[in-house]
Amino acid sequence: MVFPLQVTGAETRRRGKVLVGPVSLHLAGVGATVVIGPNGSGKTSLLGLLHGTARLHAGTIAWQLPMDQARAVQSFVFQRPVMLRRSVVDNIAYPLLIRGLPKAKAMAQALDWAKRVGLGDMPYRAAPSLSGGEQQKLALARAFITAPQVVFLDEPCASLDGRATAEIEAILQDQKAQGTRLVMSTHDMGQARRLADEIVFLRGGQVHETGPAAQFFDAPQTDAARAFLNGDIVE
Amino acid sequence: MVDLWDGLTQAFWLVLTGDPELAEIALRSLYVTLTALAIACVIAFPLAAFLAVRRFRFRRLIIAILNALMGLPPVVVGLIVYVLLSRSGPLGVLGLLFTPTAMIIAQVIIIVPLIASIAHQSLRDLWQEYHDLLISMNVSQRQKMRTLIWDARRALLTAALAGFGRGIGEVGAIMIVGGNIDNVTRVLTTAIALETGKGAFALALALGFVLIALTIAINLTIHWLGQTEREGRW
Ligand SMILES: Nc1ncnc2c1ncn2[C@@H]1O[C@H](COP(=O)(O)OP(=O)(O)OP(=O)(O)O)[C@@H](O)[C@H]1O
Ligand SMILES: [Mg+2]
């Protein structure tokens, strides 16, 4: 198990500008952590930092495994899904093929996952030709097929309609119930309430408030969190 | 003065009667250039992919050099290969001068930079697209390169066609290293040069039309092969 995760004073910069940090967090091994905060508050940067794809300029990120091994049991679903120029099943099978699984086996599993996320009737379509919602579902299938311990999701339902969002949330709930640890960002407070066990509220690249979801939504501790939940503009 | 019509009719008859000499020369042209093309692709595609995914110190410099080499004068390449392969040259013991192999070597040198440069453009763009995903998946350098080459295969086909075009029409280098020897190293372009020199314009033109027809046929064939994977479905 790669959890618990201990983050201490972690920071990532770009050309001298701090994108997020210093951040200190402790993430335990179960449930869903939802990162919220205004646009540009550093949600994407924080997820990348935890996943090890954003450069760590200061502080430490301590999984129970070395960073590269930790990443092998993680998946990342991007804010803008990346579609390989291949068919739907070839996309979903890709992480298995990378891990050296025999092609036939990988394809069978990929087809299975395509059905589970509702892409069963278009397994050989070119992935880049899918709609936004379908691409996001493909990205989910590709993320979950390796049975990762942690899945990072960066606004997985941004720009999707209510129905697509509900379908994706159902997949996420299902995976969560099976013990996959979710760490996701969203700007949809309804979604945060439905999925989160724990909230990390970012503001200006820093963790402004964090705690159990129920507590955060019922009794936010800071003015900024209260204002943000009210839908007021928070810088 | 001959007109183009003479050349065209003569080309027509040469092809129609299945002129054995023409067939031999045309096949040798294809053999030399297609072999050179295959070797060049094996070198150029991985090189282009490597330059796309790997950051290292002289990367930009190498890419700039590669781009510059696209305009490499074939005559100079021929001369250098000639010097290397000539009996007193460092590779003289191989006895390759004035053989089709020497011509293939020269053509590989001429078309590798062209194919690698064009391929690099598309692989670099694709890498921009794939970067975050493949980094997130801990994909090894080798796998990155393989993924890019496979997923960009159509663009790479275009790069290969450009290389084929440059090779099949090339005359300067293969004239020098091949020597345009009848039955041994004579190909369409060198035959055209020879016939033109002799004043046999109609024959030269006929060979020219055959060369053009051949080029178009190969292009269409490869294009068609690429099309069998239709857009929208893989
Ligand atoms: N590659 C980059 N170069 C420069 N600045 C960047 C880069 N990526 C992000 N930033 C900046 O870092 C800050 C945090 O960005 P980040 O993408 O993490 O925010 P976010 O909370 O995910 O925003 P959003 O809700 O819009 O997705 C922003 O001010 C952004 O402009
Ligand atoms: Mg973001």
CSV table of N, CA, C and O in Angstrom, one decimal, chain B residues 28-120:
chain,number,residue,atom,x,y,z
B,28,ARG,N,16.0,-1.8,-61.8
B,28,ARG,CA,17.2,-1.5,-61.0
B,28,ARG,C,16.9,-0.1,-60.3
B,28,ARG,O,17.3,0.0,-59.1
B,29,SER,N,16.3,0.8,-61.0
B,29,SER,CA,16.0,2.1,-60.3
B,29,SER,C,15.1,1.8,-59.1
B,29,SER,O,15.4,2.3,-58.0
B,30,LEU,N,14.1,1.0,-59.2
B,30,LEU,CA,13.3,0.7,-58.1
B,30,LEU,C,14.0,0.0,-57.0
B,30,LEU,O,13.9,0.3,-55.8
B,31,TYR,N,14.8,-1.0,-57.4
B,31,TYR,CA,15.6,-1.8,-56.4
B,31,TYR,C,16.5,-0.9,-55.6
B,31,TYR,O,16.5,-0.9,-54.3
B,32,VAL,N,17.2,0.0,-56.3
B,32,VAL,CA,18.2,0.9,-55.6
B,32,VAL,C,17.4,1.8,-54.6
B,32,VAL,O,17.8,1.9,-53.4
B,33,THR,N,16.4,2.5,-55.1
B,33,THR,CA,15.8,3.5,-54.3
B,33,THR,C,14.9,2.9,-53.2
B,33,THR,O,14.9,3.4,-52.1
B,34,LEU,N,14.2,1.8,-53.5
B,34,LEU,CA,13.4,1.2,-52.5
B,34,LEU,C,14.2,0.6,-51.4
B,34,LEU,O,13.9,0.7,-50.2
B,35,THR,N,15.4,0.0,-51.7
B,35,THR,CA,16.3,-0.5,-50.7
B,35,THR,C,16.8,0.7,-49.8
B,35,THR,O,16.8,0.6,-48.6
B,36,ALA,N,17.3,1.7,-50.5
B,36,ALA,CA,17.8,2.9,-49.8
B,36,ALA,C,16.7,3.5,-48.9
B,36,ALA,O,17.0,3.8,-47.8
B,37,LEU,N,15.5,3.5,-49.4
B,37,LEU,CA,14.4,4.1,-48.7
B,37,LEU,C,14.1,3.2,-47.4
B,37,LEU,O,14.0,3.8,-46.3
B,38,ALA,N,14.1,1.9,-47.5
B,38,ALA,CA,13.8,1.1,-46.4
B,38,ALA,C,14.9,1.3,-45.3
B,38,ALA,O,14.6,1.4,-44.1
B,39,ILE,N,16.2,1.3,-45.8
B,39,ILE,CA,17.3,1.5,-44.8
B,39,ILE,C,17.2,2.9,-44.2
B,39,ILE,O,17.3,3.0,-43.0
B,40,ALA,N,16.9,3.9,-45.0
B,40,ALA,CA,16.8,5.2,-44.5
B,40,ALA,C,15.7,5.4,-43.4
B,40,ALA,O,15.8,6.0,-42.4
B,41,CYS,N,14.5,4.7,-43.7
B,41,CYS,CA,13.4,4.8,-42.7
B,41,CYS,C,13.8,4.1,-41.4
B,41,CYS,O,13.5,4.7,-40.3
B,42,VAL,N,14.5,3.0,-41.5
B,42,VAL,CA,14.9,2.3,-40.3
B,42,VAL,C,15.9,3.2,-39.4
B,42,VAL,O,15.9,3.2,-38.2
B,43,ILE,N,16.7,4.0,-40.1
B,43,ILE,CA,17.5,5.0,-39.4
B,43,ILE,C,16.8,6.2,-39.0
B,43,ILE,O,16.9,6.7,-37.8
B,44,ALA,N,16.0,6.8,-39.9
B,44,ALA,CA,15.5,8.1,-39.7
B,44,ALA,C,14.3,8.2,-38.7
B,44,ALA,O,14.2,9.1,-37.9
B,45,PHE,N,13.4,7.2,-38.7
B,45,PHE,CA,12.3,7.2,-37.8
B,45,PHE,C,12.7,7.2,-36.3
B,45,PHE,O,12.3,8.0,-35.6
B,46,PRO,N,13.5,6.2,-36.0
B,46,PRO,CA,13.9,6.2,-34.5
B,46,PRO,C,14.7,7.4,-34.2
B,46,PRO,O,14.6,8.0,-33.1
B,47,LEU,N,15.6,7.9,-35.1
B,47,LEU,CA,16.3,9.1,-34.8
B,47,LEU,C,15.4,10.3,-34.6
B,47,LEU,O,15.5,11.0,-33.6
B,48,ALA,N,14.4,10.4,-35.4
B,48,ALA,CA,13.4,11.5,-35.3
B,48,ALA,C,12.7,11.4,-34.0
B,48,ALA,O,12.4,12.3,-33.3
B,49,ALA,N,12.3,10.1,-33.6
B,49,ALA,CA,11.5,9.9,-32.4
B,49,ALA,C,12.4,10.2,-31.2
B,49,ALA,O,12.0,10.9,-30.2
B,50,PHE,N,13.7,9.8,-31.3
B,50,PHE,CA,14.6,10.1,-30.2
B,50,PHE,C,14.8,11.6,-30.0
B,50,PHE,O,14.7,12.1,-28.8
B,51,LEU,N,14.9,12.3,-31.1
B,51,LEU,CA,15.1,13.8,-31.0
B,51,LEU,C,13.8,14.4,-30.5
B,51,LEU,O,13.8,15.5,-29.9
B,52,ALA,N,12.6,13.8,-30.6
B,52,ALA,CA,11.4,14.3,-30.2
B,52,ALA,C,11.2,14.1,-28.7
B,52,ALA,O,10.7,15.0,-28.0
B,53,VAL,N,11.6,13.0,-28.1
B,53,VAL,CA,11.3,12.7,-26.7
B,53,VAL,C,12.4,13.0,-25.8
B,53,VAL,O,12.2,13.1,-24.6
B,54,ARG,N,13.6,13.1,-26.3
B,54,ARG,CA,14.8,13.2,-25.4
B,54,ARG,C,15.3,14.6,-25.3
B,54,ARG,O,15.5,15.2,-26.4
B,55,ARG,N,15.5,15.1,-24.1
B,55,ARG,CA,16.1,16.4,-24.0
B,55,ARG,C,17.6,16.2,-23.7
B,55,ARG,O,17.9,15.5,-22.8
B,56,PHE,N,18.5,16.7,-24.5
B,56,PHE,CA,19.9,16.6,-24.2
B,56,PHE,C,20.6,17.8,-24.7
B,56,PHE,O,20.0,18.6,-25.4
B,57,ARG,N,21.8,17.9,-24.5
B,57,ARG,CA,22.5,19.2,-24.7
B,57,ARG,C,22.5,19.7,-26.1
B,57,ARG,O,22.2,20.8,-26.4
B,58,PHE,N,22.9,18.8,-27.0
B,58,PHE,CA,23.1,19.3,-28.4
B,58,PHE,C,21.8,19.0,-29.3
B,58,PHE,O,22.0,18.9,-30.5
B,59,ARG,N,20.7,18.8,-28.7
B,59,ARG,CA,19.5,18.4,-29.4
B,59,ARG,C,19.2,19.4,-30.5
B,59,ARG,O,19.0,19.1,-31.7
B,60,ARG,N,19.1,20.6,-30.1
B,60,ARG,CA,18.7,21.7,-31.1
B,60,ARG,C,19.7,21.8,-32.2
B,60,ARG,O,19.4,21.9,-33.4
B,61,LEU,N,21.0,21.7,-31.8
B,61,LEU,CA,22.0,21.7,-32.8
B,61,LEU,C,21.9,20.6,-33.8
B,61,LEU,O,22.0,20.8,-35.1
B,62,ILE,N,21.6,19.4,-33.3
B,62,ILE,CA,21.5,18.2,-34.2
B,62,ILE,C,20.3,18.4,-35.2
B,62,ILE,O,20.4,18.1,-36.4
B,63,ILE,N,19.2,18.9,-34.6
B,63,ILE,CA,18.0,19.2,-35.4
B,63,ILE,C,18.3,20.2,-36.5
B,63,ILE,O,18.0,20.0,-37.7
B,64,ALA,N,19.0,21.2,-36.1
B,64,ALA,CA,19.4,22.3,-37.1
B,64,ALA,C,20.3,21.7,-38.2
B,64,ALA,O,20.1,22.0,-39.4
B,65,ILE,N,21.2,20.9,-37.8
B,65,ILE,CA,22.1,20.3,-38.8
B,65,ILE,C,21.3,19.4,-39.7
B,65,ILE,O,21.5,19.4,-41.0
B,66,LEU,N,20.4,18.6,-39.1
B,66,LEU,CA,19.6,17.7,-39.9
B,66,LEU,C,18.8,18.4,-41.0
B,66,LEU,O,18.7,18.0,-42.1
B,67,ASN,N,18.2,19.5,-40.5
B,67,ASN,CA,17.4,20.4,-41.4
B,67,ASN,C,18.3,20.9,-42.5
B,67,ASN,O,17.9,20.9,-43.7
B,68,ALA,N,19.5,21.3,-42.2
B,68,ALA,CA,20.4,21.9,-43.2
B,68,ALA,C,20.8,20.8,-44.2
B,68,ALA,O,20.9,21.0,-45.4
B,69,LEU,N,21.0,19.6,-43.7
B,69,LEU,CA,21.4,18.5,-44.6
B,69,LEU,C,20.3,18.0,-45.6
B,69,LEU,O,20.6,17.3,-46.5
B,70,MET,N,19.1,18.5,-45.3
B,70,MET,CA,18.0,18.2,-46.3
B,70,MET,C,18.4,18.7,-47.7
B,70,MET,O,18.0,18.1,-48.7
B,71,GLY,N,19.2,19.8,-47.7
B,71,GLY,CA,19.5,20.4,-49.0
B,71,GLY,C,20.9,19.9,-49.4
B,71,GLY,O,21.5,20.6,-50.3
B,72,LEU,N,21.4,18.9,-48.9
B,72,LEU,CA,22.7,18.3,-49.2
B,72,LEU,C,22.8,18.1,-50.7
B,72,LEU,O,22.0,17.4,-51.3
B,73,PRO,N,23.8,18.7,-51.4
B,73,PRO,CA,23.9,18.5,-52.9
B,73,PRO,C,24.3,17.0,-53.1
B,73,PRO,O,25.4,16.6,-52.7
B,74,PRO,N,23.5,16.3,-53.9
B,74,PRO,CA,23.8,14.9,-54.2
B,74,PRO,C,25.2,14.7,-54.8
B,74,PRO,O,25.8,13.7,-54.5
B,75,VAL,N,25.6,15.6,-55.7
B,75,VAL,CA,26.9,15.4,-56.3
B,75,VAL,C,28.0,15.3,-55.3
B,75,VAL,O,28.9,14.5,-55.4
B,76,VAL,N,27.9,16.2,-54.3
B,76,VAL,CA,28.9,16.2,-53.2
B,76,VAL,C,28.9,14.9,-52.4
B,76,VAL,O,29.9,14.3,-52.1
B,77,VAL,N,27.7,14.4,-52.1
B,77,VAL,CA,27.5,13.1,-51.4
B,77,VAL,C,28.2,12.0,-52.3
B,77,VAL,O,29.0,11.2,-51.7
B,78,GLY,N,27.9,12.1,-53.5
B,78,GLY,CA,28.5,11.1,-54.4
B,78,GLY,C,30.0,11.1,-54.4
B,78,GLY,O,30.6,10.1,-54.3
B,79,LEU,N,30.5,12.3,-54.4
B,79,LEU,CA,31.9,12.5,-54.4
B,79,LEU,C,32.6,11.9,-53.1
B,79,LEU,O,33.6,11.1,-53.2
B,80,ILE,N,31.9,12.2,-52.0
B,80,ILE,CA,32.5,11.7,-50.7
B,80,ILE,C,32.4,10.2,-50.7
B,80,ILE,O,33.4,9.5,-50.3
B,81,VAL,N,31.2,9.7,-51.1
B,81,VAL,CA,31.1,8.2,-51.0
B,81,VAL,C,32.1,7.6,-52.0
B,81,VAL,O,32.7,6.5,-51.7
B,82,TYR,N,32.3,8.2,-53.1
B,82,TYR,CA,33.3,7.7,-54.1
B,82,TYR,C,34.7,7.6,-53.5
B,82,TYR,O,35.4,6.6,-53.5
B,83,VAL,N,35.1,8.7,-52.8
B,83,VAL,CA,36.4,8.8,-52.2
B,83,VAL,C,36.5,7.7,-51.1
B,83,VAL,O,37.5,7.0,-51.0
B,84,LEU,N,35.4,7.5,-50.3
B,84,LEU,CA,35.5,6.5,-49.3
B,84,LEU,C,35.6,5.1,-49.9
B,84,LEU,O,36.3,4.2,-49.3
B,85,LEU,N,34.9,4.8,-51.0
B,85,LEU,CA,34.8,3.5,-51.5
B,85,LEU,C,35.9,3.2,-52.6
B,85,LEU,O,36.1,2.0,-52.9
B,86,SER,N,36.6,4.2,-53.0
B,86,SER,CA,37.6,4.0,-54.1
B,86,SER,C,38.7,3.1,-53.6
B,86,SER,O,38.9,3.0,-52.4
B,87,ARG,N,39.4,2.4,-54.5
B,87,ARG,CA,40.3,1.4,-54.1
B,87,ARG,C,41.3,1.8,-53.0
B,87,ARG,O,41.6,1.1,-52.1
B,88,SER,N,41.7,3.1,-53.1
B,88,SER,CA,42.7,3.6,-52.1
B,88,SER,C,42.0,4.2,-50.9
B,88,SER,O,42.6,4.6,-49.9
B,89,GLY,N,40.7,4.2,-50.9
B,89,GLY,CA,39.9,4.8,-49.8
B,89,GLY,C,39.8,3.9,-48.6
B,89,GLY,O,40.2,2.7,-48.7
B,90,PRO,N,39.3,4.4,-47.5
B,90,PRO,CA,39.3,3.6,-46.3
B,90,PRO,C,38.4,2.4,-46.4
B,90,PRO,O,38.6,1.4,-45.7
B,91,LEU,N,37.4,2.5,-47.2
B,91,LEU,CA,36.5,1.3,-47.4
B,91,LEU,C,36.7,0.6,-48.7
B,91,LEU,O,35.9,-0.2,-49.2
B,92,GLY,N,37.9,0.9,-49.3
B,92,GLY,CA,38.2,0.4,-50.7
B,92,GLY,C,38.2,-1.2,-50.7
B,92,GLY,O,37.8,-1.8,-51.7
B,93,VAL,N,38.6,-1.8,-49.6
B,93,VAL,CA,38.7,-3.3,-49.6
B,93,VAL,C,37.4,-3.9,-49.9
B,93,VAL,O,37.3,-5.1,-50.3
B,94,LEU,N,36.3,-3.2,-49.6
B,94,LEU,CA,35.0,-3.9,-49.8
B,94,LEU,C,34.6,-4.0,-51.3
B,94,LEU,O,33.8,-4.8,-51.6
B,95,GLY,N,35.4,-3.3,-52.1
B,95,GLY,CA,35.1,-3.4,-53.6
B,95,GLY,C,33.7,-3.0,-54.0
B,95,GLY,O,33.1,-3.7,-54.8
B,96,LEU,N,33.2,-2.0,-53.4
B,96,LEU,CA,31.8,-1.7,-53.6
B,96,LEU,C,31.6,-0.6,-54.7
B,96,LEU,O,30.5,-0.4,-55.2
B,97,LEU,N,32.7,0.1,-55.1
B,97,LEU,CA,32.5,1.2,-56.0
B,97,LEU,C,32.0,0.6,-57.3
B,97,LEU,O,32.3,-0.5,-57.8
B,98,PHE,N,31.1,1.4,-58.0
B,98,PHE,CA,30.5,1.0,-59.2
B,98,PHE,C,29.6,-0.3,-59.1
B,98,PHE,O,29.5,-1.1,-60.0
B,99,THR,N,29.0,-0.4,-57.9
B,99,THR,CA,27.9,-1.5,-57.8
B,99,THR,C,26.6,-0.8,-57.3
B,99,THR,O,26.7,0.4,-56.8
B,100,PRO,N,25.5,-1.5,-57.4
B,100,PRO,CA,24.3,-0.9,-56.9
B,100,PRO,C,24.4,-0.6,-55.4
B,100,PRO,O,23.7,0.3,-54.9
B,101,THR,N,25.1,-1.4,-54.7
B,101,THR,CA,25.3,-1.2,-53.3
B,101,THR,C,25.8,0.2,-53.0
B,101,THR,O,25.4,0.9,-52.1
B,102,ALA,N,26.8,0.6,-53.8
B,102,ALA,CA,27.4,1.9,-53.6
B,102,ALA,C,26.3,3.0,-53.8
B,102,ALA,O,26.2,4.0,-53.1
B,103,MET,N,25.5,2.7,-54.8
B,103,MET,CA,24.4,3.7,-55.1
B,103,MET,C,23.4,3.8,-54.0
B,103,MET,O,22.9,4.8,-53.6
B,104,ILE,N,23.1,2.6,-53.4
B,104,ILE,CA,22.2,2.6,-52.2
B,104,ILE,C,22.8,3.4,-51.1
B,104,ILE,O,22.1,4.2,-50.5
B,105,ILE,N,24.1,3.2,-50.8
B,105,ILE,CA,24.7,3.9,-49.7
B,105,ILE,C,24.6,5.4,-49.9
B,105,ILE,O,24.2,6.2,-49.0
B,106,ALA,N,24.9,5.9,-51.1
B,106,ALA,CA,24.8,7.3,-51.4
B,106,ALA,C,23.4,7.8,-51.2
B,106,ALA,O,23.2,8.9,-50.6
B,107,GLN,N,22.4,7.0,-51.7
B,107,GLN,CA,21.0,7.5,-51.6
B,107,GLN,C,20.6,7.5,-50.1
B,107,GLN,O,19.8,8.4,-49.7
B,108,VAL,N,21.0,6.5,-49.4
B,108,VAL,CA,20.6,6.5,-47.9
B,108,VAL,C,21.1,7.8,-47.3
B,108,VAL,O,20.4,8.5,-46.6
B,109,ILE,N,22.4,8.2,-47.6
B,109,ILE,CA,22.9,9.4,-47.0
B,109,ILE,C,22.1,10.7,-47.5
B,109,ILE,O,21.9,11.6,-46.7
B,110,ILE,N,21.7,10.7,-48.7
B,110,ILE,CA,20.9,11.8,-49.2
B,110,ILE,C,19.5,11.9,-48.6
B,110,ILE,O,19.1,13.0,-48.3
B,111,ILE,N,18.9,10.8,-48.4
B,111,ILE,CA,17.5,10.9,-48.0
B,111,ILE,C,17.2,10.8,-46.5
B,111,ILE,O,16.2,11.2,-46.0
B,112,VAL,N,18.2,10.2,-45.7
B,112,VAL,CA,18.0,10.2,-44.3
B,112,VAL,C,17.7,11.5,-43.7
B,112,VAL,O,16.7,11.7,-42.9
B,113,PRO,N,18.5,12.6,-44.0
B,113,PRO,CA,18.1,13.9,-43.3
B,113,PRO,C,16.8,14.4,-43.7
B,113,PRO,O,16.1,15.0,-42.9
B,114,LEU,N,16.4,14.2,-44.9
B,114,LEU,CA,15.1,14.6,-45.4
B,114,LEU,C,13.9,13.9,-44.6
B,114,LEU,O,13.0,14.5,-44.1
B,115,ILE,N,14.0,12.6,-44.6
B,115,ILE,CA,13.0,11.8,-43.9
B,115,ILE,C,13.0,12.1,-42.4
B,115,ILE,O,11.9,12.3,-41.8
B,116,ALA,N,14.2,12.2,-41.8
B,116,ALA,CA,14.3,12.4,-40.4
B,116,ALA,C,13.7,13.8,-40.0
B,116,ALA,O,13.0,14.0,-39.0
B,117,SER,N,14.0,14.8,-40.9
B,117,SER,CA,13.5,16.2,-40.6
B,117,SER,C,12.0,16.2,-40.6
B,117,SER,O,11.3,16.8,-39.7
B,118,ILE,N,11.4,15.7,-41.7
B,118,ILE,CA,10.0,15.7,-41.8
B,118,ILE,C,9.3,14.9,-40.7
B,118,ILE,O,8.3,15.3,-40.1
B,119,ALA,N,9.9,13.7,-40.5
B,119,ALA,CA,9.3,12.8,-39.4
B,119,ALA,C,9.4,13.5,-38.1
B,119,ALA,O,8.5,13.5,-37.3
B,120,HIS,N,10.5,14.2,-37.8
B,120,HIS,CA,10.7,14.9,-36.5
B,120,HIS,C,9.6,15.9,-36.3
B,120,HIS,O,9.1,16.0,-35.2
